[in-house]
Short mmCIF file of N, CA and C in Angstrom, two decimals:
data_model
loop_
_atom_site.label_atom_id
_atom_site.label_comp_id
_atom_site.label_asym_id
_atom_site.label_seq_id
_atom_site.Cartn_x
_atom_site.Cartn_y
_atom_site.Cartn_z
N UNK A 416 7.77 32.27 -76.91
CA UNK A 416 7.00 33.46 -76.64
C UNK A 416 5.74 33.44 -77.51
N UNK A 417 4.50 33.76 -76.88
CA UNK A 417 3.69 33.78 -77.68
C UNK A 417 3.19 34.81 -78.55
N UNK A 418 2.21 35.04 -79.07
CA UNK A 418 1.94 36.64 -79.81
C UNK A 418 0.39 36.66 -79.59
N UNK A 419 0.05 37.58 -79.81
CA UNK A 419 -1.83 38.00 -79.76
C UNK A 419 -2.36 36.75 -80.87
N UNK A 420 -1.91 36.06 -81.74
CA UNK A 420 -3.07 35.01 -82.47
C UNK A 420 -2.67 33.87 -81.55
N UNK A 421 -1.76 33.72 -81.39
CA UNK A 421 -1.19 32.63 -80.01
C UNK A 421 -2.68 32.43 -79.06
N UNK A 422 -2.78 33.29 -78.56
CA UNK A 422 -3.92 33.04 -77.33
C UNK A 422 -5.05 33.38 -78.64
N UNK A 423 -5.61 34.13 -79.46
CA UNK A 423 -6.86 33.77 -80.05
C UNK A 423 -7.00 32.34 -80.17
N UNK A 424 -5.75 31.68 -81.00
CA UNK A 424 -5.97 30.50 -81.25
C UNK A 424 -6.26 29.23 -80.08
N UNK A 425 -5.84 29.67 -78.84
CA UNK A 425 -5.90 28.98 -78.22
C UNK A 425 -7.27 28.94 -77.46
N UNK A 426 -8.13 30.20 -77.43
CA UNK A 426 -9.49 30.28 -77.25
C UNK A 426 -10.25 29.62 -78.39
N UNK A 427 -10.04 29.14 -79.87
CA UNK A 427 -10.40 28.12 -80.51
C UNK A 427 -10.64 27.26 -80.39
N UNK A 428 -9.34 26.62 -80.24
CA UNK A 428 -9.14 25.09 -79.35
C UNK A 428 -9.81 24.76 -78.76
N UNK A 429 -9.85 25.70 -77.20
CA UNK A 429 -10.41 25.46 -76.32
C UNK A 429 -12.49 25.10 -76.62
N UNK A 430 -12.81 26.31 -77.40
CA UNK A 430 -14.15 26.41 -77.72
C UNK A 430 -14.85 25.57 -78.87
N UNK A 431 -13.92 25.29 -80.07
CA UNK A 431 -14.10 24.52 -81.30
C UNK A 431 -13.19 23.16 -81.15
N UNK A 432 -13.24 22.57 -80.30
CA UNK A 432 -11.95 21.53 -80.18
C UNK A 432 -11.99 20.47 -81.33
N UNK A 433 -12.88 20.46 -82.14
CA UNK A 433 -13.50 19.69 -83.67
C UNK A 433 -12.74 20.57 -84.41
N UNK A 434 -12.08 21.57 -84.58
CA UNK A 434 -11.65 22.09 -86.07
C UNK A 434 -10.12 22.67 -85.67
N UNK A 435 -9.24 22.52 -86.82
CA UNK A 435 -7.53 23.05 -86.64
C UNK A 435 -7.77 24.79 -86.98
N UNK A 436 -7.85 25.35 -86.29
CA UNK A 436 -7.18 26.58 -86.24
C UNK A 436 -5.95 27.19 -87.04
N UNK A 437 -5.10 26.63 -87.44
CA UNK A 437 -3.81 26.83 -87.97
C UNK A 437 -3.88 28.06 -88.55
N UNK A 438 -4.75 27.64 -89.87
CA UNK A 438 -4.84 28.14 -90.92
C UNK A 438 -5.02 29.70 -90.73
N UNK A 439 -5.92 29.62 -89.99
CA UNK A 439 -6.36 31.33 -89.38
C UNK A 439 -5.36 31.82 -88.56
N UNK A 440 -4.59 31.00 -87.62
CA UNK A 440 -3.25 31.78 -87.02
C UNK A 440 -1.88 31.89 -88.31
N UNK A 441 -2.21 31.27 -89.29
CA UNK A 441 -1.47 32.10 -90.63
C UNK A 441 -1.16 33.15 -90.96
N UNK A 442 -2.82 33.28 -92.01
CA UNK A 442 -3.70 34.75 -92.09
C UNK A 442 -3.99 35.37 -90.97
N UNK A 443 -4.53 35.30 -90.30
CA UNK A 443 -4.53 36.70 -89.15
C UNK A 443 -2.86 37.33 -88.77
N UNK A 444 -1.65 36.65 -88.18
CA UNK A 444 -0.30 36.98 -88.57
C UNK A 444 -0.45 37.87 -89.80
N UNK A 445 -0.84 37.67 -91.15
CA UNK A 445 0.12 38.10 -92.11
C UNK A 445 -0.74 39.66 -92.46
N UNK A 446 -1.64 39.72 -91.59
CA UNK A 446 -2.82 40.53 -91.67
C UNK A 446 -2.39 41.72 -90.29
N UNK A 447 -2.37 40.87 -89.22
CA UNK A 447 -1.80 41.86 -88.12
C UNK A 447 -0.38 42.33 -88.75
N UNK A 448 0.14 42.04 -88.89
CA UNK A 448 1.79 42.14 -89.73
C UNK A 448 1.91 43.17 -90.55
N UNK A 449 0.50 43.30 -91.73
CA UNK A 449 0.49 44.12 -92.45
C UNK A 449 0.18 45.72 -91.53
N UNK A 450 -0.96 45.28 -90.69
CA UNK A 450 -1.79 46.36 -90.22
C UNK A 450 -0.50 47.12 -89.48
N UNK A 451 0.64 46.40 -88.67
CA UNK A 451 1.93 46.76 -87.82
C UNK A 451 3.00 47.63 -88.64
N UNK A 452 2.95 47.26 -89.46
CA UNK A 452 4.03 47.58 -90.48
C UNK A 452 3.59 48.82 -91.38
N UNK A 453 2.68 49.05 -91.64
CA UNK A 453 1.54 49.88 -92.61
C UNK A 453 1.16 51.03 -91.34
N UNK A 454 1.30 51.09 -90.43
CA UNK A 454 1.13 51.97 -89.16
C UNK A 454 2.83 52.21 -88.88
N UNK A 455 3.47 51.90 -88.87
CA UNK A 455 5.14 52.30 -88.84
C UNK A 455 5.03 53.50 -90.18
N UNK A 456 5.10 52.69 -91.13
CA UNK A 456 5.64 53.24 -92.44
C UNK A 456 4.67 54.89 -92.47
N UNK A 457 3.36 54.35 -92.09
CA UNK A 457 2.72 55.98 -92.59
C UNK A 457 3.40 56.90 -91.53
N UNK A 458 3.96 56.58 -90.36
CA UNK A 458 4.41 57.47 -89.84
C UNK A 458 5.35 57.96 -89.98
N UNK A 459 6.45 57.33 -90.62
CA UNK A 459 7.96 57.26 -91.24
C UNK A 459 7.48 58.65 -92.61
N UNK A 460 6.42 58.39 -93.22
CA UNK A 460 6.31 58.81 -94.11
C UNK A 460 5.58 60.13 -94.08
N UNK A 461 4.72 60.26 -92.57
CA UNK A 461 3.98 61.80 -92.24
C UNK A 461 5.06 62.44 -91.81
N UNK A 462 6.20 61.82 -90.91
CA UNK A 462 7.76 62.86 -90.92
C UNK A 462 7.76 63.39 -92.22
N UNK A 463 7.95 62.97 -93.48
CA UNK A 463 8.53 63.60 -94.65
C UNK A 463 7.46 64.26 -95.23
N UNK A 464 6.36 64.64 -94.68
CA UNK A 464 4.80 64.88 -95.73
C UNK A 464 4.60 64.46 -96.45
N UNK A 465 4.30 63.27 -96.28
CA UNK A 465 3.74 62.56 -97.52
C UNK A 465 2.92 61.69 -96.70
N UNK A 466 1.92 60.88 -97.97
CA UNK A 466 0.86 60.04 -97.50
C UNK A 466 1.52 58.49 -98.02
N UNK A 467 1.00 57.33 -97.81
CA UNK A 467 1.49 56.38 -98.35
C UNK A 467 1.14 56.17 -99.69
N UNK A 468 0.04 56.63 -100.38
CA UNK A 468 0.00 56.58 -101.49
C UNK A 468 0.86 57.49 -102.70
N UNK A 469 1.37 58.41 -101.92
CA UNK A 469 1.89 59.55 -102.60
C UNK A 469 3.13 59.00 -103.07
N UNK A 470 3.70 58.39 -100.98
CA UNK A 470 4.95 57.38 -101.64
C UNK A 470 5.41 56.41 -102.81
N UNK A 471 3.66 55.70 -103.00
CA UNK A 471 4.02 54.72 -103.89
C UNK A 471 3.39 55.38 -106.03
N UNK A 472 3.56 56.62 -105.53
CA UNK A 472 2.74 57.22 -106.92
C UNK A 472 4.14 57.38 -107.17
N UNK A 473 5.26 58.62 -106.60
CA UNK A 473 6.42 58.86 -106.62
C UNK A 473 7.74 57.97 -106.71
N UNK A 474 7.51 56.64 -106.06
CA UNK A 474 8.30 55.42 -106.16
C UNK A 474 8.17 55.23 -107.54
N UNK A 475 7.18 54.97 -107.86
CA UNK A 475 7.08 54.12 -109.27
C UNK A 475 7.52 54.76 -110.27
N UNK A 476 6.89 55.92 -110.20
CA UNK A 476 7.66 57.00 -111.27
C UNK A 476 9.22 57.18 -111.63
N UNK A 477 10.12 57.31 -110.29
CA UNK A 477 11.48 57.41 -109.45
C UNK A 477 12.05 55.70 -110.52
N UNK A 478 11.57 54.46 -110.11
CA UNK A 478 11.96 53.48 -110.38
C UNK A 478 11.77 52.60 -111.87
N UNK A 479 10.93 53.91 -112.79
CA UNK A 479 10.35 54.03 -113.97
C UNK A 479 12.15 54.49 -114.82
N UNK A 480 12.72 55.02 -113.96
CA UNK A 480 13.94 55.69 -115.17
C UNK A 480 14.03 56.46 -115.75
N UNK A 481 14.94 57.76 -116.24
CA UNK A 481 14.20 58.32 -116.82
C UNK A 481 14.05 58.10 -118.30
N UNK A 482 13.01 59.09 -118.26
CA UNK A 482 12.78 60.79 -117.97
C UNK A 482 11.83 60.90 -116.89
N UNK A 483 11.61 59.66 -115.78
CA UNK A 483 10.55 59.37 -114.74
C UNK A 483 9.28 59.99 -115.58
N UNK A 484 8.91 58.61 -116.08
CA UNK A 484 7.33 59.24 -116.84
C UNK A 484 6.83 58.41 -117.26
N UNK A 485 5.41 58.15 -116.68
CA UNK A 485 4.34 56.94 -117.30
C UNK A 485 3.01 57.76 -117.25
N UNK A 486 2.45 56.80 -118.34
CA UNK A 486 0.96 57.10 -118.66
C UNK A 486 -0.17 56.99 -117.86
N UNK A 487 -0.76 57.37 -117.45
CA UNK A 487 -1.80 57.39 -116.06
C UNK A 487 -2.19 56.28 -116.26
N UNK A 488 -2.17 54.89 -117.35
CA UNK A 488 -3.31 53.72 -117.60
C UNK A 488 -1.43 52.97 -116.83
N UNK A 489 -0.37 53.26 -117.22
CA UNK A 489 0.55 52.74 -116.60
C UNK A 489 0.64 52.88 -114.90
N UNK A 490 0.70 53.83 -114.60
CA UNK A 490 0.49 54.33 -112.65
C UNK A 490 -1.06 53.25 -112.19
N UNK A 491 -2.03 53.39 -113.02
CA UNK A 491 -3.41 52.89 -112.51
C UNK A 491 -2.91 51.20 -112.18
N UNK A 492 -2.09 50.59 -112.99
CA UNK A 492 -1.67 49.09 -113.21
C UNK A 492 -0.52 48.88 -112.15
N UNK A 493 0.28 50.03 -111.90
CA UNK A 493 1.20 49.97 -111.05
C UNK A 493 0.67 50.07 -109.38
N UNK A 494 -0.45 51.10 -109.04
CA UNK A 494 -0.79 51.47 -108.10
C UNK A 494 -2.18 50.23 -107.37
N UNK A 495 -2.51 49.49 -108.76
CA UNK A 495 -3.56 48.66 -108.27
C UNK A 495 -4.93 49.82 -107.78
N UNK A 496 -5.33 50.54 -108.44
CA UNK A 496 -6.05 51.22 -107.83
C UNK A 496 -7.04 51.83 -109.16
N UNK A 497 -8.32 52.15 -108.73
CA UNK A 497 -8.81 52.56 -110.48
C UNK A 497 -8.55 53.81 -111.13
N UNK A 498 -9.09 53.98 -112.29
CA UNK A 498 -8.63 54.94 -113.25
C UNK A 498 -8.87 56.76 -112.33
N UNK A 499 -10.25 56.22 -111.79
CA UNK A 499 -10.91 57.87 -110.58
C UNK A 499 -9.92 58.00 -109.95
N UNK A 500 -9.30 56.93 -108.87
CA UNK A 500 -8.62 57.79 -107.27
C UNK A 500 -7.11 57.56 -108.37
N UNK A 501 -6.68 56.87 -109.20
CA UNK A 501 -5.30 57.74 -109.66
C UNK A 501 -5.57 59.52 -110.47
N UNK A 502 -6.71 59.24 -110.95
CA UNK A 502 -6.82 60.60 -111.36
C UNK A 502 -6.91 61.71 -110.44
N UNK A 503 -7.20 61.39 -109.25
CA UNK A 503 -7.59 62.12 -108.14
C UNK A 503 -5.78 62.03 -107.36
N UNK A 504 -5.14 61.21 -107.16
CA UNK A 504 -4.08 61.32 -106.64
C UNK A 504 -2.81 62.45 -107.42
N UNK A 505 -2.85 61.86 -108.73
CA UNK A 505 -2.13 62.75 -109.41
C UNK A 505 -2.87 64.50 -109.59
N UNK A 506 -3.87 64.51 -109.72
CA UNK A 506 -4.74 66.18 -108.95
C UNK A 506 -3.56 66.77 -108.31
N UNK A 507 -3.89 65.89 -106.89
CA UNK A 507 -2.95 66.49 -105.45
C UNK A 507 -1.79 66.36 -105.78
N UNK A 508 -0.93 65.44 -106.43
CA UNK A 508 0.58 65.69 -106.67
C UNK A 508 0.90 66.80 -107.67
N UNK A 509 0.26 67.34 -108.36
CA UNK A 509 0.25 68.08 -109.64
C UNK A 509 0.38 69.58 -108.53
N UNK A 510 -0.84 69.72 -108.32
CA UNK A 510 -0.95 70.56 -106.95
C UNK A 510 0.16 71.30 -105.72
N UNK A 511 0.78 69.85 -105.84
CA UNK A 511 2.53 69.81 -104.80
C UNK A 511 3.49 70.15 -105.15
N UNK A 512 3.20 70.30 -106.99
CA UNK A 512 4.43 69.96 -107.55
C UNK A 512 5.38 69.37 -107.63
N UNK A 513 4.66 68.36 -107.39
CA UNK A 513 5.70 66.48 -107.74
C UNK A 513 5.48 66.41 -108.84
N UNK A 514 4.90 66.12 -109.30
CA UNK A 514 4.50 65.85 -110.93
C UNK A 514 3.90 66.86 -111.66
N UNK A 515 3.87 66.11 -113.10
CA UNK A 515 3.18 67.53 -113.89
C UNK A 515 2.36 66.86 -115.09
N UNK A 516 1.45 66.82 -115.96
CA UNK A 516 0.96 66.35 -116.15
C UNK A 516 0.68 66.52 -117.34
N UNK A 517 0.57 65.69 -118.59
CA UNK A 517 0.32 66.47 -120.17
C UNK A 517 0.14 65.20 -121.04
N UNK A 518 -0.94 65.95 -121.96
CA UNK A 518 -0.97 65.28 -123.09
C UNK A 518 0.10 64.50 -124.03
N UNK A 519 -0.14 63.37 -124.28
CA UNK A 519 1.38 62.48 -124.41
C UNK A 519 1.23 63.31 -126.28
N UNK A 520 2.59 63.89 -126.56
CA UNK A 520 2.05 63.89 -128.11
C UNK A 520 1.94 63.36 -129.18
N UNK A 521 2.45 61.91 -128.58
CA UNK A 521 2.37 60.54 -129.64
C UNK A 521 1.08 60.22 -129.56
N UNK A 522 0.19 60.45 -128.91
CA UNK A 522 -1.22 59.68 -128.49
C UNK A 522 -2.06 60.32 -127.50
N UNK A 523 -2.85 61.73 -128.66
CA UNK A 523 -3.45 62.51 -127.69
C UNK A 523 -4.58 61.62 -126.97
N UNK A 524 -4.95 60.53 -126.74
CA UNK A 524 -5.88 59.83 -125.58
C UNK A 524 -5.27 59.62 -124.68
N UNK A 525 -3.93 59.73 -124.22
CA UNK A 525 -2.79 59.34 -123.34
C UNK A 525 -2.67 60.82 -122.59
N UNK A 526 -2.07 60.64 -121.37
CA UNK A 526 -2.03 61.80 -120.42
C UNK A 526 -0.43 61.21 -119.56
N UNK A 527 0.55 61.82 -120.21
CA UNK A 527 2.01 61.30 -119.33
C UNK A 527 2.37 61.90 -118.19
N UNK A 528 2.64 61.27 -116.68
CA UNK A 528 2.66 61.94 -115.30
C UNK A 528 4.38 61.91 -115.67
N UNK A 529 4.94 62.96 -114.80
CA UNK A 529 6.40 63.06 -114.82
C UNK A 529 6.61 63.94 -113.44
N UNK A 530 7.50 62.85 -113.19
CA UNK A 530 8.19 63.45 -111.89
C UNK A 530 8.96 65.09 -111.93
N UNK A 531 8.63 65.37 -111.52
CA UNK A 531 9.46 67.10 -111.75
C UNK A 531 10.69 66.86 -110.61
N UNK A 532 11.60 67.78 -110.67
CA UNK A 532 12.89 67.96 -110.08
C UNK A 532 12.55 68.05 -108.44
N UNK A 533 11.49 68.37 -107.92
CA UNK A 533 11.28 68.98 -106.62
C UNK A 533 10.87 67.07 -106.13
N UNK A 534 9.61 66.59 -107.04
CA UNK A 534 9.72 65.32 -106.49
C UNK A 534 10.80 64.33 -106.53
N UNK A 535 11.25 64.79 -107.42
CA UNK A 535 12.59 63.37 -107.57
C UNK A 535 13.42 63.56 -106.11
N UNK A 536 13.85 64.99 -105.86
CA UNK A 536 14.69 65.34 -104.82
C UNK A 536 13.98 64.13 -103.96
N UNK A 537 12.55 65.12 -103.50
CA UNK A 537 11.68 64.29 -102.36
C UNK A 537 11.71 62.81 -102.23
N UNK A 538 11.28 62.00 -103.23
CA UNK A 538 11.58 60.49 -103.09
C UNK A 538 13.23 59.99 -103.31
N UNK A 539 14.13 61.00 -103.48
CA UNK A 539 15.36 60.17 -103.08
C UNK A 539 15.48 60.34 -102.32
N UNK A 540 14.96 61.20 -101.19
CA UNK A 540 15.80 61.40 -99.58
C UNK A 540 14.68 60.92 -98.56
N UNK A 541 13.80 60.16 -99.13
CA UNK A 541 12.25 59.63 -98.39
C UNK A 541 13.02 58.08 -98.52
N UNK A 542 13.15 57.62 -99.84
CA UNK A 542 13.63 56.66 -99.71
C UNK A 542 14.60 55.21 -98.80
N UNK A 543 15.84 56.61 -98.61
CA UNK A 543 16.52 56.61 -97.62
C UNK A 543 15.96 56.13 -96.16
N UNK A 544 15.74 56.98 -95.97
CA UNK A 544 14.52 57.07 -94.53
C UNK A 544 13.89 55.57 -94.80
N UNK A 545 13.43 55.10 -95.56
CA UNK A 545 11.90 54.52 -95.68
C UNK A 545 12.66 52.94 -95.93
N UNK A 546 13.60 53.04 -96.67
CA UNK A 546 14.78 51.53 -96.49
C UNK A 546 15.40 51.03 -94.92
N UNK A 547 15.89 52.38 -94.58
CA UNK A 547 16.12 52.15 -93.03
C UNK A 547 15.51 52.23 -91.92
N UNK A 548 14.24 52.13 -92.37
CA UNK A 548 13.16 51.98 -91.36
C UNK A 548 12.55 50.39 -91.31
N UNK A 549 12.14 49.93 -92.99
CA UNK A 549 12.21 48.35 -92.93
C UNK A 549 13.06 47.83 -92.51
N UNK A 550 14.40 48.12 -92.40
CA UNK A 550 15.44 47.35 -92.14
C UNK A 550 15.77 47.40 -90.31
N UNK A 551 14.89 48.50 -89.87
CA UNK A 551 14.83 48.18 -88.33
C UNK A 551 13.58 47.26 -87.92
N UNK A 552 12.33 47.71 -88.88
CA UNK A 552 11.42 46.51 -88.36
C UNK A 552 11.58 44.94 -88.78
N UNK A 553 12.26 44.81 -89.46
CA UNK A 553 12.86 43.66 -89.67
C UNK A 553 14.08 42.86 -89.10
N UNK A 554 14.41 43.67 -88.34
CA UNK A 554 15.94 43.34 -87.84
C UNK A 554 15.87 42.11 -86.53
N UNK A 555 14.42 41.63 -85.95
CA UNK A 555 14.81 40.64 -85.30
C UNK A 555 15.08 39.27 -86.34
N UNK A 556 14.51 39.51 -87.92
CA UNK A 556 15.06 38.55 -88.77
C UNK A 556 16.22 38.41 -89.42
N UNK A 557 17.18 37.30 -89.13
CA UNK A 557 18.52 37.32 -90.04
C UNK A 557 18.17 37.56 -90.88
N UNK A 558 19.24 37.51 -91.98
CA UNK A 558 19.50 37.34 -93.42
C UNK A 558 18.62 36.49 -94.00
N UNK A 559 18.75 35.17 -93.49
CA UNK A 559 18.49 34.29 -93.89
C UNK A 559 17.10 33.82 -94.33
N UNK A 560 16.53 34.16 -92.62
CA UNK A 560 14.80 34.22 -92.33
C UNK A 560 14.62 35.29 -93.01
N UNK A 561 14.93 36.67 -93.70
CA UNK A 561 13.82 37.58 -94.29
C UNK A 561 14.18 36.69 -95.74
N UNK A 562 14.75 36.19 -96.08
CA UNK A 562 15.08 35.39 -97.25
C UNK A 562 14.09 34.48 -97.68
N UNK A 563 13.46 33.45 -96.79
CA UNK A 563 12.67 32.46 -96.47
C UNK A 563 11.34 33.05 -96.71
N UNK A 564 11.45 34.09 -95.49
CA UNK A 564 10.20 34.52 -95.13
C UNK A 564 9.84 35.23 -96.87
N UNK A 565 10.23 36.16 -97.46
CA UNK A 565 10.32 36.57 -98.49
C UNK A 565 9.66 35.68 -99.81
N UNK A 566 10.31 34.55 -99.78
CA UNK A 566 10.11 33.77 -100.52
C UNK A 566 9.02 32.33 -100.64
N UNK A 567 8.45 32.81 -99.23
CA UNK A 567 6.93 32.08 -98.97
C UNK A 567 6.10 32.78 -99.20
N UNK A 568 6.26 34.14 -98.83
CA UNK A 568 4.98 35.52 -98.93
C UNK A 568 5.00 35.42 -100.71
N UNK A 569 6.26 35.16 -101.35
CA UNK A 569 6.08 35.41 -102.82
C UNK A 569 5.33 34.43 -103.39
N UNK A 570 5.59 32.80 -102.81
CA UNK A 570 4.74 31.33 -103.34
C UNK A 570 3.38 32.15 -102.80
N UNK A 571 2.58 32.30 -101.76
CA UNK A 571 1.72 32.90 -101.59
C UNK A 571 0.98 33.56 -102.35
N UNK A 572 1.50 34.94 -102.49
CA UNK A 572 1.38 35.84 -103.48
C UNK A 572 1.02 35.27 -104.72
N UNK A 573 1.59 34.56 -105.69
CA UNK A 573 1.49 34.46 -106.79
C UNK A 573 0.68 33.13 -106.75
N UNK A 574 0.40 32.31 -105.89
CA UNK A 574 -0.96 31.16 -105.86
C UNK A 574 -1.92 32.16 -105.79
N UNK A 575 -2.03 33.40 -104.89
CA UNK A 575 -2.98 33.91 -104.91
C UNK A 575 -3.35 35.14 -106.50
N UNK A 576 -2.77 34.80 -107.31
CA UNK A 576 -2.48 35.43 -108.50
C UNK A 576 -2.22 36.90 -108.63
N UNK A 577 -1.24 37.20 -107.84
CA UNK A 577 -0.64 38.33 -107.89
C UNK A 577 0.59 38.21 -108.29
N UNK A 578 0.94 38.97 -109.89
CA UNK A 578 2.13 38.48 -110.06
C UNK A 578 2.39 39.80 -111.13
N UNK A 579 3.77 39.90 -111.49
CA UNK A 579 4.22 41.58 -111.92
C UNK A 579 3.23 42.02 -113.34
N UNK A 580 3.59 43.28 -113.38
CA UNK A 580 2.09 43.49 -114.31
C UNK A 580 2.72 43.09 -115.50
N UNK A 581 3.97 42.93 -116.15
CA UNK A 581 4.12 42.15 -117.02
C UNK A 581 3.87 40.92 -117.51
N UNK A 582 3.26 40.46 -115.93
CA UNK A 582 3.20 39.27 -116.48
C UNK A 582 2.01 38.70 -117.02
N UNK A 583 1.92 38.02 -118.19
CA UNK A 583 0.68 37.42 -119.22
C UNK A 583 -0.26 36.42 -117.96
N UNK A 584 0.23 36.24 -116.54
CA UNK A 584 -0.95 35.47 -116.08
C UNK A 584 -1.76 36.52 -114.75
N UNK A 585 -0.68 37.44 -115.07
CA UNK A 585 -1.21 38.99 -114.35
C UNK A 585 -3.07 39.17 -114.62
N UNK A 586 -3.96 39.10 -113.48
CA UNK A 586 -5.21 39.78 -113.69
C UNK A 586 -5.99 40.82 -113.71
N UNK A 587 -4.91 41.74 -113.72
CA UNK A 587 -5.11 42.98 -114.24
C UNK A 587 -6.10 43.66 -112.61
N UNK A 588 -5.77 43.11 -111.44
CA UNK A 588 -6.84 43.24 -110.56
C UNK A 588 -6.68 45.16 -110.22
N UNK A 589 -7.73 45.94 -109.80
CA UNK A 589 -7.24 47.09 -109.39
C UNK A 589 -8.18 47.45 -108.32
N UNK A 590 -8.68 47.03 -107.69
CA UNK A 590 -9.39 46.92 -106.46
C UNK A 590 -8.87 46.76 -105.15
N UNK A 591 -7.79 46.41 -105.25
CA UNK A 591 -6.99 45.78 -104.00
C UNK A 591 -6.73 47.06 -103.24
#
């Protein structure tokens, strides 16, 4: 069966018959894939009111432990995003009363976000939802293949130097 880069690629061929295509029916896949999947999830996630970023402000916090609480320079590193739109995200969650927001008192230059009781509820029962929703768009892959597949996107990933923020070859990127 073919897919939509299937026939792009094959209008390549046909037009560039001097150059391999491959490479671009890769990336464009892992790109349509994202765009497919990233259009599921926000909708999975406008059922529960929330935005996708909100999801992943509240995840991190949720998967932080408690007392669910990091330093806005911690969320900015987690979220990949700069110091303005986390300051601007946590605004609107503060706002929702997901979080709450305060001067750390070990280190008044520090500002600690904390999940409050109303968000924790919210991202444990979003969660739910949001596991068994990957696990239907994924379900024409065994076990095996999301295993594989998993573990090429990760060689990927980390050639392309994305790798956990702990880690010392981590580039600190926040633009993405």
């Amino acid at each position: 069966m073919e897919d939509n880069v299937d026939w792009r690629l094959n209008q390549w061929r046909t037009e560039r018959p001097d150059i391999d295509p491959t490479p671009m029916g890769v990336v464009a896949r892992i790109q349509r894939a994202s765009r497919l999947l990233e259009r599921e999830l926000r909708a999975n996630f406008a059922a529960h009111d929330l935005q996708l970023w909100e999801f992943d402000v509240l995840g991190t916090l949720r998967r932080s432990g408690p007392p669910y609480q990091l330093t806005a320079g911690q969320l900015v590193e987690s979220a990949m995003v700069t110091s303005g739109a986390i300051t601007n995200r946590i605004d609107r969650l503060v706002a929702r009363g997901l979080v709450t927001r305060e001067v750390d008192p070990s280190n008044r230059r520090s500002v600690l976000i904390t999940l409050t009781e109303r968000g924790r509820k919210l991202i444990d029962d979003v969660v739910v939802a949001h596991v068994d929703l990957e696990a239907k768009l994924l379900n024409e892959l065994s076990g095996g293949d999301q295993e594989h597949l998993a573990g090429l996107l990760r060689k990927l990933l980390t050639s392309l130097g994305d790798y956990s923020p702990g880690n010392p070859l981590n580039q600190g990127e926040t633009d993405l």
